[in-house]
XYZ file of C-alpha atoms in Angstrom:
755
model
C 13.519 -25.058 40.275
C 15.047 -21.764 39.284
C 18.420 -21.129 40.829
C 18.452 -17.332 41.148
C 21.463 -17.379 43.461
C 23.528 -19.209 40.875
C 22.627 -16.627 38.224
C 23.737 -13.771 40.486
C 27.046 -15.517 41.157
C 27.573 -15.901 37.436
C 27.068 -12.180 36.943
C 29.783 -11.480 39.510
C 32.160 -13.664 37.502
C 31.225 -11.695 34.381
C 32.650 -8.537 35.950
C 35.831 -10.375 36.907
C 36.025 -11.692 33.351
C 35.778 -8.202 31.843
C 38.933 -7.119 33.655
C 40.896 -9.623 31.569
C 39.350 -9.127 28.128
C 42.374 -7.272 26.695
C 44.818 -10.231 26.533
C 42.168 -12.777 25.544
C 43.257 -12.904 21.916
C 46.543 -14.505 22.911
C 44.902 -17.319 24.858
C 44.181 -20.733 23.414
C 40.592 -21.870 22.818
C 41.631 -25.228 21.322
C 40.311 -27.479 24.105
C 39.258 -31.105 23.660
C 36.349 -32.797 25.381
C 37.201 -35.890 27.373
C 33.644 -36.434 28.638
C 31.215 -37.285 25.806
C 28.268 -36.985 28.218
C 28.728 -33.236 28.332
C 28.097 -32.772 24.612
C 24.319 -32.864 25.055
C 24.460 -29.974 27.506
C 27.300 -27.967 25.915
C 25.217 -27.801 22.720
C 23.081 -25.256 24.618
C 25.094 -23.862 27.536
C 27.456 -21.078 26.438
C 25.439 -20.337 23.309
C 23.950 -16.986 22.436
C 20.178 -16.720 22.714
C 17.911 -14.365 20.782
C 15.198 -13.211 23.155
C 12.993 -12.033 20.252
C 13.194 -15.049 17.932
C 13.354 -17.655 20.680
C 10.373 -19.727 21.847
C 10.947 -21.901 24.945
C 7.504 -23.549 24.979
C 6.955 -26.878 23.177
C 5.944 -26.637 19.529
C 5.834 -29.650 17.231
C 6.663 -27.561 14.168
C 10.007 -26.528 15.666
C 12.838 -29.035 15.669
C 14.796 -26.805 18.025
C 14.164 -23.607 19.948
C 14.895 -20.955 17.251
C 16.419 -18.642 19.841
C 19.756 -20.475 20.085
C 22.590 -18.770 18.187
C 26.363 -19.053 17.692
C 28.653 -20.306 20.422
C 30.122 -17.616 22.654
C 31.855 -19.894 25.179
C 33.176 -23.407 24.695
C 31.643 -25.097 27.749
C 32.514 -28.742 27.120
C 34.992 -28.955 30.017
C 33.507 -26.350 32.334
C 30.016 -27.571 33.211
C 28.604 -28.250 36.660
C 25.892 -30.917 36.493
C 23.308 -31.608 39.190
C 20.889 -34.522 38.751
C 17.552 -34.101 40.493
C 14.296 -35.456 39.047
C 11.179 -33.383 39.694
C 7.867 -33.454 37.807
C 4.915 -31.113 37.930
C 1.426 -31.496 36.435
C -1.115 -28.729 36.122
C -4.048 -29.328 38.415
C -6.352 -26.929 36.601
C -6.442 -25.249 33.227
C -4.613 -22.037 32.430
C -6.384 -19.480 30.262
C -5.087 -17.786 27.135
C -7.248 -14.774 26.284
C -4.739 -12.431 24.656
C -1.136 -12.400 23.474
C 0.151 -11.263 26.874
C -0.964 -14.602 28.326
C 1.270 -16.423 25.826
C 4.205 -14.196 26.785
C 3.672 -14.924 30.479
C 3.496 -18.681 29.916
C 6.712 -18.556 27.892
C 8.483 -16.335 30.436
C 7.851 -18.988 33.086
C 10.513 -20.972 31.231
C 13.093 -18.164 31.184
C 15.027 -16.437 33.950
C 16.424 -13.125 32.700
C 17.308 -9.993 34.628
C 17.219 -6.340 33.611
C 15.157 -6.756 30.441
C 13.786 -3.451 29.162
C 10.009 -3.370 29.506
C 9.705 -2.153 25.895
C 11.255 -5.391 24.631
C 8.642 -8.064 23.885
C 10.237 -11.505 24.423
C 9.642 -14.195 21.766
C 7.550 -11.769 19.675
C 9.435 -12.476 16.425
C 9.044 -16.260 16.642
C 6.710 -18.209 14.384
C 4.468 -19.637 17.182
C 4.070 -16.192 18.771
C 3.013 -14.663 15.442
C 0.489 -17.446 14.935
C -0.989 -16.878 18.391
C -1.040 -13.135 17.758
C -3.261 -13.601 14.712
C -5.582 -15.992 16.549
C -5.855 -13.989 19.763
C -5.600 -10.340 18.730
C -7.156 -10.433 15.268
C -9.516 -13.414 15.273
C -10.282 -13.061 18.993
C -9.956 -16.757 19.757
C -9.716 -18.124 23.308
C -7.856 -21.185 24.620
C -7.540 -23.318 27.704
C -4.113 -24.832 28.358
C -2.682 -27.722 30.377
C 1.072 -28.247 30.935
C 3.309 -31.022 32.236
C 6.958 -30.467 33.167
C 9.647 -32.933 34.216
C 13.170 -31.766 35.113
C 15.993 -34.308 35.363
C 19.201 -32.280 35.346
C 20.393 -28.776 36.168
C 23.516 -27.700 34.254
C 25.490 -24.492 34.749
C 28.647 -22.977 33.256
C 31.582 -22.027 35.474
C 32.628 -18.550 34.324
C 35.901 -18.775 36.275
C 37.400 -20.576 33.280
C 35.645 -18.445 30.663
C 38.579 -16.243 29.695
C 40.366 -19.032 27.863
C 37.219 -20.489 26.294
C 35.603 -17.433 24.737
C 34.944 -17.257 20.998
C 37.536 -14.824 19.575
C 35.271 -13.946 16.641
C 32.636 -12.800 19.116
C 35.140 -10.422 20.712
C 36.263 -9.076 17.342
C 32.696 -8.396 16.199
C 31.796 -6.801 19.534
C 34.834 -4.542 19.376
C 33.840 -3.263 15.904
C 30.235 -2.427 16.795
C 29.593 1.324 16.338
C 28.501 3.723 19.060
C 24.840 4.590 18.481
C 22.867 7.789 18.948
C 19.118 7.326 19.338
C 18.310 10.753 17.864
C 20.580 10.197 14.859
C 19.132 6.766 14.072
C 15.538 8.006 14.332
C 16.400 10.786 11.893
C 18.624 8.977 9.379
C 17.477 5.339 9.403
C 13.783 5.047 10.140
C 12.150 1.636 10.264
C 10.472 1.908 6.858
C 13.774 2.842 5.236
C 15.572 -0.108 6.854
C 12.889 -2.587 5.843
C 13.015 -1.230 2.292
C 16.808 -1.257 1.960
C 18.957 -2.123 4.959
C 22.102 -1.742 2.840
C 21.624 1.971 2.228
C 24.506 4.091 3.476
C 22.561 5.775 6.280
C 21.707 2.419 7.892
C 24.688 0.253 6.950
C 27.166 2.278 9.008
C 25.042 2.642 12.129
C 22.293 0.197 13.077
C 22.900 -2.552 10.505
C 26.038 -3.953 12.280
C 24.029 -4.273 15.504
C 21.143 -6.038 13.772
C 23.614 -8.467 12.174
C 25.220 -8.997 15.585
C 21.884 -9.874 17.221
C 21.029 -12.227 14.367
C 24.346 -14.054 14.663
C 25.052 -14.112 18.411
C 21.655 -13.305 19.884
C 20.842 -10.832 22.622
C 21.746 -12.910 25.694
C 24.022 -15.705 26.864
C 22.741 -19.062 28.160
C 24.653 -19.576 31.421
C 22.594 -22.438 32.835
C 19.558 -24.570 32.056
C 17.231 -27.238 33.388
C 16.984 -30.288 31.120
C 14.045 -32.665 30.898
C 10.705 -32.624 29.067
C 7.588 -30.495 28.749
C 4.142 -30.766 27.139
C 1.728 -28.025 26.125
C -1.899 -29.060 25.621
C -4.386 -26.485 24.275
C -8.004 -26.346 23.155
C -9.904 -23.517 21.488
C -13.162 -22.697 23.269
C -15.823 -20.005 23.224
C -15.649 -16.952 25.454
C -18.748 -18.081 27.363
C -17.202 -21.473 28.083
C -13.924 -19.890 29.158
C -15.728 -17.703 31.685
C -17.645 -20.733 32.931
C -14.472 -22.774 33.443
C -12.911 -19.858 35.311
C -15.819 -19.755 37.744
C -16.219 -23.524 38.139
C -12.554 -24.484 37.779
C -12.845 -27.136 40.502
C -15.204 -29.072 38.242
C -12.493 -29.321 35.602
C -9.620 -30.792 37.610
C -7.086 -32.439 35.279
C -4.389 -33.705 37.626
C -5.641 -37.303 37.541
C -6.133 -37.536 33.775
C -3.990 -40.501 32.643
C -3.632 -39.285 29.064
C -0.820 -36.989 28.046
C -3.450 -35.271 25.913
C -5.934 -34.356 28.637
C -8.638 -33.651 26.063
C -8.586 -37.342 25.240
C -10.535 -37.967 28.455
C -14.177 -38.482 27.310
C -15.936 -37.137 30.382
C -13.757 -34.052 30.524
C -14.439 -33.317 26.879
C -18.164 -33.686 27.401
C -18.105 -31.039 30.092
C -15.816 -28.712 28.130
C -18.060 -28.667 25.061
C -21.380 -28.812 26.928
C -23.512 -25.738 26.332
C -25.365 -23.755 28.948
C -28.919 -24.777 29.729
C -31.967 -22.728 28.739
C -32.342 -21.432 32.264
C -28.896 -19.877 32.199
C -27.212 -22.684 34.172
C -23.891 -24.250 33.361
C -25.376 -27.480 32.088
C -23.279 -29.515 34.572
C -24.815 -32.269 36.675
C -25.480 -31.003 40.207
C -24.322 -34.243 41.726
C -20.956 -34.232 39.988
C -17.995 -32.402 41.521
C -15.670 -33.072 38.612
C -15.792 -34.091 35.009
C -13.232 -36.799 35.916
C -14.912 -38.237 39.012
C -16.203 -41.237 37.174
C -19.807 -40.048 37.112
C -22.074 -41.980 34.815
C -22.926 -40.368 31.524
C -26.742 -40.239 31.583
C -27.217 -38.951 28.082
C -28.627 -41.189 25.406
C -26.592 -42.627 22.543
C -27.711 -40.104 19.943
C -26.619 -37.137 22.080
C -23.317 -38.867 22.794
C -22.590 -39.374 19.099
C -23.449 -35.733 18.349
C -21.104 -34.522 21.070
C -18.325 -36.764 19.808
C -18.637 -35.153 16.383
C -18.323 -31.720 17.995
C -15.295 -32.837 20.008
C -13.469 -34.204 16.987
C -13.980 -30.916 15.171
C -12.477 -28.870 17.979
C -9.104 -27.215 17.501
C -7.024 -29.021 20.112
C -3.293 -29.666 20.021
C -0.581 -31.409 22.011
C 2.972 -30.091 21.660
C 5.823 -32.088 23.193
C 9.442 -31.211 23.979
C 11.681 -34.047 25.135
C 10.923 -37.699 25.649
C 8.905 -39.926 23.337
C 7.308 -37.362 21.074
C 5.686 -38.387 17.813
C 5.038 -42.101 17.521
C 2.063 -43.385 15.539
C -0.138 -43.671 18.610
C 0.825 -40.342 20.200
C -2.838 -39.492 20.800
C -3.080 -42.574 23.021
C 0.216 -41.848 24.823
C -0.152 -41.814 28.587
C 1.577 -39.394 30.902
C 3.552 -42.141 32.656
C 4.940 -43.590 29.417
C 6.093 -40.160 28.278
C 7.626 -39.281 31.645
C 9.676 -42.478 31.686
C 11.000 -41.806 28.180
C 12.560 -38.431 29.032
C 15.824 -40.067 30.163
C 16.635 -40.934 26.572
C 15.831 -37.499 25.133
C 16.372 -34.585 27.500
C 15.851 -31.052 26.192
C 16.316 -27.615 27.789
C 12.996 -26.665 29.410
C 14.149 -23.689 31.475
C 16.952 -21.228 30.657
C 18.980 -18.784 32.754
C 20.152 -15.844 30.637
C 22.355 -12.799 31.055
C 22.588 -9.872 28.651
C 25.431 -9.803 26.123
C 25.979 -6.191 27.159
C 27.603 -7.691 30.268
C 30.574 -8.527 28.046
C 30.816 -5.065 26.507
C 32.694 -2.032 27.700
C 30.764 0.772 29.354
C 30.683 3.034 26.302
C 28.837 0.356 24.290
C 26.275 -0.703 26.887
C 23.970 2.182 25.987
C 24.410 1.417 22.284
C 23.352 -2.166 23.040
C 20.109 -0.890 24.589
C 19.451 1.461 21.639
C 20.205 -1.290 19.135
C 18.008 -3.847 20.910
C 15.076 -1.408 21.048
C 15.433 -0.755 17.303
C 15.739 -4.509 16.651
C 12.571 -5.117 18.664
C 10.729 -2.432 16.697
C 11.802 -4.054 13.429
C 10.830 -7.651 14.056
C 8.518 -8.012 17.053
C 4.939 -8.871 16.199
C 2.542 -6.189 17.345
C -0.512 -4.706 15.675
C 1.577 -2.259 13.654
C 3.987 -4.875 12.312
C 1.086 -7.264 11.767
C -0.556 -4.774 9.425
C 2.743 -3.906 7.750
C 3.208 -7.550 6.776
C -0.280 -8.030 5.293
C -1.662 -7.811 1.792
C -2.510 -4.203 0.956
C -6.029 -5.151 -0.170
C -6.780 -6.751 3.211
C -5.481 -3.679 5.021
C -7.591 -1.330 2.915
C -10.725 -3.426 3.411
C -10.506 -2.842 7.176
C -11.021 0.897 6.702
C -13.974 3.165 5.935
C -14.401 5.628 3.062
C -16.137 8.926 3.793
C -17.267 11.305 1.023
C -19.088 14.617 0.856
C -19.876 17.602 -1.360
C -21.283 21.084 -0.955
C -20.994 24.804 -1.596
C -18.433 26.734 0.406
C -17.209 24.865 3.492
C -17.006 21.068 3.731
C -16.357 18.845 6.765
C -15.654 15.089 6.624
C -15.668 13.023 9.850
C -14.731 9.404 10.596
C -17.281 7.104 12.282
C -16.890 6.175 15.940
C -13.913 3.874 16.491
C -11.972 5.109 13.448
C -9.311 7.774 12.882
C -8.263 9.716 9.786
C -5.504 8.232 7.656
C -5.576 10.149 4.350
C -7.881 12.031 1.984
C -8.489 15.240 0.050
C -10.993 18.037 -0.575
C -11.198 19.307 -4.157
C -12.595 22.806 -4.735
C -13.665 24.715 -7.848
C -14.579 28.409 -8.038
C -17.509 28.885 -10.419
C -17.496 32.692 -10.505
C -16.928 34.401 -13.876
C -14.532 36.826 -12.231
C -12.154 34.024 -11.372
C -12.578 32.348 -14.745
C -11.364 35.374 -16.694
C -8.847 36.748 -14.190
C -5.155 36.268 -13.739
C -5.406 35.549 -10.025
C -2.671 33.390 -8.581
C -4.985 30.744 -7.105
C -6.770 29.801 -10.313
C -10.123 28.034 -10.271
C -9.108 24.569 -9.030
C -7.489 23.630 -5.752
C -6.905 20.507 -3.691
C -6.492 20.384 0.077
C -4.821 17.246 1.505
C -6.167 15.475 4.592
C -3.059 14.672 6.636
C -3.121 12.508 9.756
C -2.166 14.833 12.605
C -2.288 12.478 15.559
C -3.913 9.594 17.353
C -7.241 11.401 17.828
C -7.489 13.145 14.456
C -10.873 12.141 13.017
C -11.879 14.903 10.591
C -10.862 16.826 7.486
C -12.310 20.269 6.848
C -12.313 23.122 4.351
C -13.697 26.493 5.456
C -14.898 29.038 2.882
C -18.029 31.209 2.992
C -17.963 31.849 -0.746
C -21.080 30.198 -2.215
C -19.490 30.247 -5.667
C -17.007 27.581 -4.538
C -18.130 23.960 -4.855
C -16.233 21.188 -3.074
C -15.876 17.409 -3.292
C -14.216 15.426 -0.493
C -12.985 11.862 0.064
C -11.407 10.570 3.274
C -10.136 7.148 4.311
C -10.482 6.193 7.992
C -8.768 3.316 9.840
C -9.320 1.432 13.085
C -5.767 1.833 14.351
C -3.907 5.131 14.547
C -0.612 3.475 13.567
C -1.968 2.699 10.067
C -0.665 5.974 8.665
C -0.608 6.580 4.940
C 1.544 9.398 3.601
C -0.537 12.030 1.758
C 1.219 13.950 -1.040
C -0.036 16.626 -3.448
C 1.100 19.355 -5.868
C -0.499 22.233 -7.784
C 0.369 24.512 -10.687
C -1.953 27.202 -12.059
C -1.571 29.104 -15.303
C -0.283 32.229 -13.514
C 1.832 30.663 -10.808
C 5.112 30.839 -12.775
C 7.157 33.838 -11.723
C 9.400 33.255 -14.712
C 6.533 33.519 -17.178
C 5.264 36.781 -15.750
C 8.767 38.165 -15.597
C 9.481 37.206 -19.207
C 6.383 39.029 -20.473
C 7.257 42.278 -18.721
C 10.890 42.190 -19.877
C 9.806 41.728 -23.463
C 7.756 44.978 -23.315
C 10.734 46.942 -22.013
C 12.959 45.701 -24.785
C 10.496 46.810 -27.463
C 10.252 50.235 -25.912
C 14.046 50.555 -25.730
C 14.389 49.643 -29.368
C 11.993 52.357 -30.477
C 13.719 54.987 -28.356
C 17.065 53.979 -29.739
C 15.846 54.359 -33.308
C 14.481 57.778 -32.577
C 17.674 58.998 -30.982
C 19.815 57.630 -33.755
C 17.702 59.322 -36.369
C 17.939 62.692 -34.608
C 21.638 62.401 -34.220
C 22.175 61.608 -37.851
C 20.009 64.518 -38.977
C 21.813 66.880 -36.676
C 25.182 65.741 -38.019
C 24.123 66.392 -41.574
C 22.890 69.874 -40.779
C 26.038 70.782 -38.932
C 28.141 69.491 -41.747
C 26.346 71.646 -44.321
C 26.664 74.705 -42.187
C 30.370 74.253 -41.696
C 30.948 73.684 -45.368
C 29.009 76.795 -46.294
C 31.043 78.929 -43.861
C 34.303 77.667 -45.205
C 33.327 78.352 -48.799
C 32.320 81.908 -47.961
C 35.578 82.465 -46.168
C 37.468 81.093 -49.163
C 35.834 83.638 -51.457
C 36.734 86.508 -49.111
C 40.278 85.328 -48.668
C 41.945 86.587 -51.734
C 44.876 84.569 -52.989
C 44.050 81.116 -51.376
C 44.875 78.197 -53.574
C 42.204 75.773 -54.861
C 44.341 72.844 -53.660
C 43.928 73.909 -50.008
C 40.191 73.978 -50.419
C 40.108 70.457 -51.810
C 42.239 69.063 -48.963
C 40.015 70.615 -46.340
C 36.872 69.287 -47.987
C 38.319 65.769 -48.205
C 39.199 65.768 -44.509
C 35.695 66.780 -43.515
C 34.220 64.046 -45.714
C 36.408 61.352 -44.092
C 35.321 62.478 -40.642
C 31.684 62.280 -41.611
C 32.162 58.774 -43.018
C 33.805 57.529 -39.819
C 30.986 58.906 -37.697
C 28.394 57.155 -39.852
C 30.216 53.815 -39.626
C 30.535 54.091 -35.834
C 26.837 54.807 -35.459
C 25.928 51.924 -37.756
C 28.140 49.541 -35.803
C 26.534 50.546 -32.499
C 23.074 50.071 -33.953
C 23.942 46.583 -35.198
C 25.428 45.606 -31.835
C 22.360 46.797 -29.970
C 20.062 45.010 -32.373
C 22.034 41.783 -31.890
C 21.786 42.129 -28.099
C 18.035 42.674 -28.309
C 17.565 39.649 -30.564
C 19.611 37.495 -28.196
C 17.548 38.682 -25.231
C 14.285 37.920 -27.025
C 15.547 34.485 -28.019
C 16.607 33.752 -24.448
C 13.235 34.762 -23.059
C 11.449 32.645 -25.652
C 13.552 29.649 -24.609
C 12.804 30.331 -20.946
C 9.098 30.457 -21.705
C 9.304 27.179 -23.627
C 11.248 25.569 -20.781
C 8.635 26.665 -18.260
C 5.850 25.212 -20.377
C 7.741 21.910 -20.516
C 8.572 21.906 -16.797
C 7.400 18.733 -15.018
C 5.126 18.614 -11.973
C 5.467 15.658 -9.610
C 4.599 14.158 -6.237
C 7.042 11.791 -4.533
C 6.814 9.338 -1.633
C 9.317 9.253 1.225
C 12.014 6.573 1.348
C 10.516 3.166 2.151
C 7.066 4.097 0.792
C 5.354 3.559 -2.546
C 2.319 5.060 -4.255
C -0.899 3.104 -3.584
C -3.498 5.482 -5.018
C -3.296 8.740 -6.961
C -4.486 10.846 -9.885
C -3.592 13.880 -12.061
C -5.984 16.653 -13.148
C -5.696 19.194 -15.979
C -8.094 21.997 -16.929
C -7.468 24.619 -19.607
C -8.020 28.260 -18.680
C -11.077 29.006 -20.814
C -12.720 25.573 -20.421
C -15.536 24.572 -18.068
C -15.179 21.845 -15.417
C -16.891 19.294 -17.663
C -13.791 19.508 -19.898
C -11.500 18.422 -17.073
C -8.874 15.781 -17.915
C -8.194 13.167 -15.225
C -5.641 10.372 -15.411
C -4.661 7.789 -12.772
C -1.127 7.508 -11.401
C 0.873 4.318 -11.914
C 1.119 2.302 -8.693
C 4.146 0.571 -7.222
C 6.381 3.556 -8.004
C 7.632 6.218 -5.616
C 6.279 9.158 -7.636
C 3.647 10.392 -10.090
C 4.633 12.923 -12.772
C 3.000 15.321 -15.236
C 5.841 15.598 -17.734
C 4.813 18.785 -19.570
C 2.796 21.729 -18.307
C 1.503 24.747 -20.242
C 0.797 28.313 -19.193
C -2.818 28.189 -20.326
C -3.788 25.294 -17.998
C -4.120 24.393 -14.317
C -2.742 21.139 -12.901
C -3.359 19.144 -9.717
C -1.663 16.008 -8.393
C -2.755 13.978 -5.372
C -2.004 10.537 -3.961
C -1.203 8.551 -0.852
C 1.791 6.316 -0.168
C 2.041 3.135 1.907
C 5.025 1.207 3.312
C 6.762 -1.097 0.849
C 6.353 -3.973 3.307
C 2.719 -4.391 2.232
C 2.199 -7.226 -0.239
C 0.579 -7.056 -3.703
C 0.957 -3.305 -4.302
C 2.546 -3.816 -7.723
C -0.336 -6.057 -8.779
C -2.824 -3.170 -8.556
C -3.768 -0.215 -10.746
C -6.025 2.830 -10.535
C -8.753 2.747 -13.193
C -10.592 5.905 -14.272
C -13.992 5.734 -16.003
C -15.714 8.874 -17.289
C -18.669 9.922 -19.423
C -20.370 13.226 -20.307
C -24.050 13.976 -20.973
C -25.269 11.166 -18.694
C -28.975 11.212 -17.820
C -29.301 7.893 -15.931
C -27.653 5.999 -13.086
C -24.514 4.101 -14.070
C -22.213 1.478 -12.623
C -18.524 0.819 -13.155
C -16.441 -2.287 -12.537
C -12.836 -3.467 -12.545
C -13.419 -6.336 -14.961
C -15.754 -7.045 -17.864
C -15.874 -10.712 -16.887
C -15.965 -11.301 -13.141
C -14.090 -14.487 -12.203
C -13.138 -14.276 -8.531
C -12.570 -11.913 -5.621
C -9.491 -10.451 -7.306
C -11.817 -8.764 -9.800
C -13.458 -6.826 -6.959
C -13.143 -3.100 -6.334
C -10.703 -2.653 -3.458
C -11.182 1.091 -3.032
C -12.793 3.956 -4.937
C -15.295 6.745 -5.323
C -17.483 8.427 -7.949
C -18.464 12.055 -8.501
C -20.964 13.814 -10.776
C -22.043 17.352 -11.690
C -24.212 19.076 -14.278
C -23.069 21.725 -16.754
C -24.344 24.608 -14.617
C -22.646 23.160 -11.486
C -25.909 23.388 -9.574
C -26.192 19.668 -8.832
C -23.069 17.778 -7.762
C -22.538 14.602 -5.734
C -19.744 12.320 -4.513
C -20.163 8.701 -3.349
C -17.785 6.038 -1.984
C -17.618 2.671 -3.732
C -18.419 -0.401 -1.681
C -15.126 -2.169 -1.050
C -14.708 -5.807 -2.089
C -17.717 -5.516 -4.418
C -18.170 -6.262 -8.131
C -19.604 -2.862 -9.095
C -19.606 0.773 -8.038
C -22.899 2.605 -8.571
C -23.175 6.336 -9.282
C -26.640 7.858 -8.976
C -27.712 11.224 -10.334
C -30.489 13.306 -8.796
C -32.318 14.796 -11.787
C -32.602 12.304 -14.628
C -33.363 14.830 -17.366
C -30.275 16.958 -16.732
C -27.054 15.934 -18.455
C -24.215 15.143 -16.062
C -20.512 14.470 -16.164
C -19.646 11.349 -14.140
C -16.154 10.266 -13.130
C -15.130 7.172 -11.189
C -11.705 6.265 -9.734
C -11.302 2.594 -8.771
C -8.454 0.620 -7.223
C -8.404 -2.663 -9.163
C -6.196 -5.592 -10.005
C -3.730 -4.682 -12.748
C -5.115 -5.628 -16.167
C -2.701 -3.620 -18.296
C -4.746 -0.438 -18.254
C -7.731 -1.604 -20.318
C -10.207 1.239 -20.911
C -13.513 0.732 -19.080
C -16.975 2.115 -19.799
C -20.052 2.601 -17.650
C -23.073 0.340 -17.750
C -26.357 2.295 -17.777
C -29.464 1.087 -15.963
């Protein structure tokens, strides 16, 4: 049925065609169709085909195969048509156990060469995604029966293609950018594209290729078989599937007259029959086939029960071509449908060649890079399945691990899970640390980053028994569910500017005192010298007989003026220095104030948003029971502490998830706290529980006494109404804190319930 030789000939004509692509723009594509019979076939032949979004198998929910795209060649007057009727019925069932079986069944209807093995055909189509959920997530199993009738084989003659090509296709192809795999992986990662494909880093590189694939597809339809096809499926148990595999000859379906083979009563009885108590198949030993006409020996009551089971089974019949959906389609026979195909022929098998065949050599590699990126964006696999889900459903698939202790702490995921995110909080209880100016401070937080596919633990190593630690870790089933862990810290001595400002201020004070001392000495010395000089001159005047009194007065006046000038100069210098010192002190005070107001923040990468987080503050002289904890706002890319002070320590921690998850903005982190607790308590997301949306989606509680001798940390049960926090010694007063991921209620303050 598949004409491989014809496809190879067409590829040869593609190379001949490429030698004449330069003058194509001057050629006319305004051709008229003189043969109306060709319109049915030209609606498919010469079109682009999207190998990811296409689905060649029958599906009643699809009016047309979604893979067909814009016209690349006008084929109305260049089709070769061969009429040859051939029909094929499945003799036995096919088995669909996983998504690869669906791909193989669909690929039987496609002939394509040189497809990269990393490309998953049809994986972005609606039917494929539905099967993916059923087979890979819900673990369903199916048996399948197919019928195929081919009436006509139609191919396009590429010898006349040069004058019939779509000029817009050539223009778009010519403008496609040259791609670099390394550059795209660095500048336009998948999460960034899904978040904002119009950002500058993506719009000038990969975005034109994605738009090209969406508009013209990934391949060209050069030929096709037209006729009709049916796809009959039934969901069955794994045990029954294995039984039918072993005893397939007992389930022959070739002679079933119904188009829906599961309409045959005897066949259905055997399909839904359970195994006997002795481990047998439950089939009659004298019957070689469920369709052999053997008499049903079961009584009427058993027959009615089985009929009820049959009617509840998930069976379907999808039809492409022919008489499809009349009112009595369940009663439609194979012969009636086969005879109706003449009036409604559809493409049931396609021959495709890559659109890179029509591109120059320098763009062929870019085509491969672009198609791989396109596949990674839209194909349905386990990673993309999770990325498209509700965040609460994703979180509920994981496990929360908590722990506490003195010194070192190790958290490990259970078997079958890997680490995704988490933290270990530590607090040094020693008095030496409490009163010191050490850079580390008393509090610290160590993030639990995912470091690879086999990373299952988070650990903190410290032999100091004065350090207590609390840890929380979130584990996932699949290593690709990676949450981004972010954190920040600021202690009361971590500011280099603050320390520097304090030391500089001491130097300035010392300089001012020294300056005053020097100035005072200088002034005193000047006065003494002046007196001495004056005394000498007076004595000389007395000895010098005959000097005039006027000369004495002039000399005295000159000395006085000099002294006055010196005093003014010294005073001016003192004022200038004082002004400089005041300005320096003012500047340092402003710097100190700015540091105390400096913000501390954590921020998610592009394409991610905060899904859980908190902020912690503890003043220098306060005990841990005076800690201040506030939740971060969700649905934003960052969490901020707007103002920090030198006398306090600050911690920020959170994890980010891809923006493709649903319902993130409908959630909030709720914090409940209470001091001096002497009994077990429970916290909840809502005062009045109405439905599952009032459940706790994620969370943990922690407690400690005033002396920090007894401390515990517990995970909250996910998808539950309440989170319980138990304390060991009932008579000792404890501080209890609880962080819960809840539905957004506007931030209503919650309190514990004691019991």
